[in-house]
Amino acid sequence: MNDTLKHFQKEQSSVPSREQTTVTECPYCSVQCTMNLYEEKSINGSLYSVLPNHEDPVTEGKLCVKGLNAHVHAVDERRLISPMVRENGTLFNVSWDHALERMRFQIQHLQHTYGKDSIGVYGGGSLTNEESYLLGKFARIALQTKYIDYNGRFCMSAAAGASNLTFGVDRGLTNPLSDVPLAKCIILAGTNIAECQPTIMHYFRKARQEGCKIIVIDPRETATCAIADIHLKVKPGYDAALVNGMLKVIVEEGYVDQAFVEQKTNGYAELKEHLNQVSLSEAAALSGVSSQLIMEAARMYGQAETGMVFTARGVEQHASGVANVRNFLNLVLLTGKIGRPGCGYGAITGQANGQGGREHGQKADQLPGYRLIENPEHRAYIAEVWGVPEEELPRKGLSAYEMMEAIDRGEIKGLIILSSNPVVSNPNSHLVERALKKLEFLVVIDLFHTETSRLAHMVLPGSAYLEDEGTMTQLEGRVMVRRALKPLPGKARLDWRILCDIAAVLGKGRLFQYESAEDIFNELRLASRGGLADYYGMTYSDIEHLKGMFWPCPEEGHPGTPRMFEERFAHDDGRARLIPIEHQNPREIPTQKYPLLLTTGRVLQHYLSGVQTRNTPELNLKYPEPLLEIHPEAAAENGLVNGSYAQISSKRGSIRIKVKLSNKIRKDTVFVPFHWGDDQSINRLTNPALDPTCKMPEFKVCAVRVEPLKP
Ligand SMILES: Nc1nc2c(c(=O)[nH]1)N[C@H]1C(S)=C(S)[C@@H](COP(=O)(O)OP(=O)(O)OC[C@H]3O[C@@H](n4cnc5c(=O)[nH]c(N)nc54)[C@H](O)[C@@H]3O)O[C@H]1N2
Ligand SMILES: Nc1nc2c(c(=O)[nH]1)N[C@H]1C(S)=C(S)[C@@H](COP(=O)(O)OP(=O)(O)OC[C@H]3O[C@@H](n4cnc5c(=O)[nH]c(N)nc54)[C@H](O)[C@@H]3O)O[C@H]1N2
Ligand code: SF4
Ligand SMILES: [Mo]
């Protein structure tokens, strides 16, 4: 290239044309911040940047560091751009026709040999509502298998189980976020909003300015504690004991809203009887929080005129997760703090579509609109919408981790994974890796190669958020339309299109005829009609016009339901259920060999199994490897110094990890984030004990040992 031309190119790229595209939504957490994507075109290619959207209905035009860099992975050159099939151990690029023909052959071969249920489907909470819905339909009527579940099992299931039992329906937040500043006392239990949903922090700051008191319950002093009036540094796994102490104070000191309890709840007598047996000093001893602080917190919440309780995975990811959440709901109900402005409960949902992903049928026991696959009326209704005989719909299958165990036992022979990386995100991941290796046919549909796709027989290039149109339901229960901004890279296909293509080669194409995501949405509306999560009244144009609509929305023209339970709860009698909760110890408690408690979770810069954020240099450089957070005294007792490497082990496995001293964590507890794979994956250690009702694993507590790394 001659010098003049080089100079010209430089000039061109330094004077970019900056065209604003339309608005998109962040692909990461449940806030679903909207943003403007800009493309700077030059002859050297395109450069992208984003700016917050000041018209956003929720965030006051803010984005966190993940959102600001979200586009980076989506336009990365390492994206999967061709279908691939493994031959003699190596993945080769093939055409879609070839891949789909292989798919047909393998599925038919397995189902012919071992039966329909020999294939499983595993979905994710990043999928749009349309795709989550379609995945459930695909499993039930294209594959006719009972085995389908998804990663939300690890995320929302305990809160969902508790809300269903207590209120009769489950929507993450019962109130819009605009209610938060109206609350006079807020409890944040096992939720680290400052790092996990940073752009909603302004609601809580505003509440504080208005005189609200904030109680944070977490074994660590997290960034969220910056807004706390009281921090209850609970021992991991002991929330229910702590809340029993608070409930006792509330009853004994007379903060019960008698009229509300009488008119709107059942079960008070039993709860009161149970609380008579609870001793405050025992609650303190179990939870590691002083009686004094428990009393102060109970008074603060009990005396407040209005108040809200929020929980997230810290309380929920336990083998007693449903019970833990139900005890927090006891607090809400006893004090009558729900169903009016500034009063409600919220399970802060996690993934981009953590809410919608759990409503429309990718759960083992579920049909669209929160219908149940074992309910004869629900089956008949959905069979009619889908145009198949009711008897052909399979029955309920197994939860996510139980599917892995069934694979390990040889009961499932093929698995199609759409938008999840289970080798990193399942508990006890040694078992998961071993199980997936036993499969005769593993298909992974993803954006990148992952720890899971390494084991796959077929890898298909799916669609990222910039390419894929559809609706997402964010943490408030607000449904939003996300428009596609970019064409797909290479031979990548839309996720929903891939499902339709597979259905077509299996001879079920006529049941999967859609031209657009909106077509699928219109079918979903009908399928959800009359269900608890009723989307029937929403249309793309209304949703866009109104900047999102809250379900339930049963008829066209209906405004949606921002605040739930203003009149009645969703049980047939309209009443909510109080219930006595006996404290249960975590399934593993410290022993001489494993004397510390391990809890796991997130850091600001990374997202879940880390595939997207580890592939984003701007984020990865800021937090390049997992760190073991440990109290200086515990570190000294175990011979560890800051910055050194330690070995951390549980009964199930061990990894090598860098030490970070922190006096913000309890002395009996260590914390490790789970965003990394292979020998940096803390899920090699975590306990797969499952909650009996919702099958949530005990990610948040197991017994471990730490020691200096042997050279
Ligand atoms: N930066 C970032 N943001 C995210 C995600 C991400 O990966 N990275 N993921 C998204 C998803 S899918 C989800 S589900 C949410 C999760 O959001 P959160 O649930 O807020 O996140 P975690 O870090 O898993 O856990 C929250 C807190 O629980 C505490 N904790 C641990 N054990 C206990 C316990 O026994 N009791 C109590 N009370 N607290 C305990 C931990 O110390 C931690 O601070 O975040 C979403 N947002
Ligand atoms: N120890 C421990 N383990 C945990 C947790 C914990 O707190 N502690 N939390 C649990 C929770 S709450 C969750 S939600 C799970 C999540 O765990 P995973 O399901 O493994 O989560 P992701 O990392 O989101 O996996 C998404 C995969 O799909 C790809 N992907 C993203 N978007 C799309 C898309 O639109 N289309 C397609 N085709 N692919 C896409 C990404 O590249 C990535 O490989 O982890 C759970 N595991
Ligand atoms: S808060 Fe959540 S949705 Fe908003 S920019 Fe950050 S990761 Fe994305
Ligand atoms: Mo999650």
PDB file of N, CA and C in Angstrom, residues 256-265 333-334 336 575:
ATOM      1  N   VAL A 256     -48.176  -6.629  64.712  1.00  0.00           N
ATOM      2  CA  VAL A 256     -48.996  -7.378  63.751  1.00  0.00           C
ATOM      3  C   VAL A 256     -50.162  -6.498  63.294  1.00  0.00           C
ATOM      4  N   ASP A 257     -50.417  -6.499  62.003  1.00  0.00           N
ATOM      5  CA  ASP A 257     -51.575  -5.779  61.457  1.00  0.00           C
ATOM      6  C   ASP A 257     -52.770  -6.734  61.552  1.00  0.00           C
ATOM      7  N   GLN A 258     -53.478  -6.634  62.684  1.00  0.00           N
ATOM      8  CA  GLN A 258     -54.517  -7.625  62.984  1.00  0.00           C
ATOM      9  C   GLN A 258     -55.604  -7.647  61.921  1.00  0.00           C
ATOM     10  N   ALA A 259     -56.019  -6.480  61.462  1.00  0.00           N
ATOM     11  CA  ALA A 259     -57.117  -6.422  60.486  1.00  0.00           C
ATOM     12  C   ALA A 259     -56.700  -7.099  59.186  1.00  0.00           C
ATOM     13  N   PHE A 260     -55.502  -6.805  58.726  1.00  0.00           N
ATOM     14  CA  PHE A 260     -55.019  -7.411  57.478  1.00  0.00           C
ATOM     15  C   PHE A 260     -54.927  -8.928  57.627  1.00  0.00           C
ATOM     16  N   VAL A 261     -54.332  -9.355  58.749  1.00  0.00           N
ATOM     17  CA  VAL A 261     -54.140 -10.792  58.967  1.00  0.00           C
ATOM     18  C   VAL A 261     -55.497 -11.500  58.981  1.00  0.00           C
ATOM     19  N   GLU A 262     -56.448 -10.892  59.634  1.00  0.00           N
ATOM     20  CA  GLU A 262     -57.777 -11.492  59.728  1.00  0.00           C
ATOM     21  C   GLU A 262     -58.487 -11.554  58.372  1.00  0.00           C
ATOM     22  N   GLN A 263     -58.430 -10.445  57.664  1.00  0.00           N
ATOM     23  CA  GLN A 263     -59.201 -10.364  56.415  1.00  0.00           C
ATOM     24  C   GLN A 263     -58.517 -11.022  55.219  1.00  0.00           C
ATOM     25  N   LYS A 264     -57.181 -11.068  55.232  1.00  0.00           N
ATOM     26  CA  LYS A 264     -56.490 -11.460  53.996  1.00  0.00           C
ATOM     27  C   LYS A 264     -55.580 -12.664  54.101  1.00  0.00           C
ATOM     28  N   THR A 265     -55.482 -13.279  55.280  1.00  0.00           N
ATOM     29  CA  THR A 265     -54.568 -14.428  55.381  1.00  0.00           C
ATOM     30  C   THR A 265     -55.225 -15.602  56.089  1.00  0.00           C
ATOM     31  N   LEU A 333     -46.584 -10.436  55.419  1.00  0.00           N
ATOM     32  CA  LEU A 333     -48.020 -10.595  55.648  1.00  0.00           C
ATOM     33  C   LEU A 333     -48.426 -10.213  57.075  1.00  0.00           C
ATOM     34  N   LEU A 334     -47.614 -10.621  58.039  1.00  0.00           N
ATOM     35  CA  LEU A 334     -47.977 -10.320  59.435  1.00  0.00           C
ATOM     36  C   LEU A 334     -48.115  -8.820  59.665  1.00  0.00           C
ATOM     37  N   GLY A 336     -48.880  -6.718  57.303  1.00  0.00           N
ATOM     38  CA  GLY A 336     -49.819  -6.155  56.318  1.00  0.00           C
ATOM     39  C   GLY A 336     -49.147  -5.251  55.295  1.00  0.00           C
ATOM     40  N   ARG A 575     -57.117 -15.328  49.750  1.00  0.00           N
ATOM     41  CA  ARG A 575     -56.291 -15.071  50.941  1.00  0.00           C
ATOM     42  C   ARG A 575     -54.880 -15.623  50.758  1.00  0.00           C
TER      43      ARG A 575
END
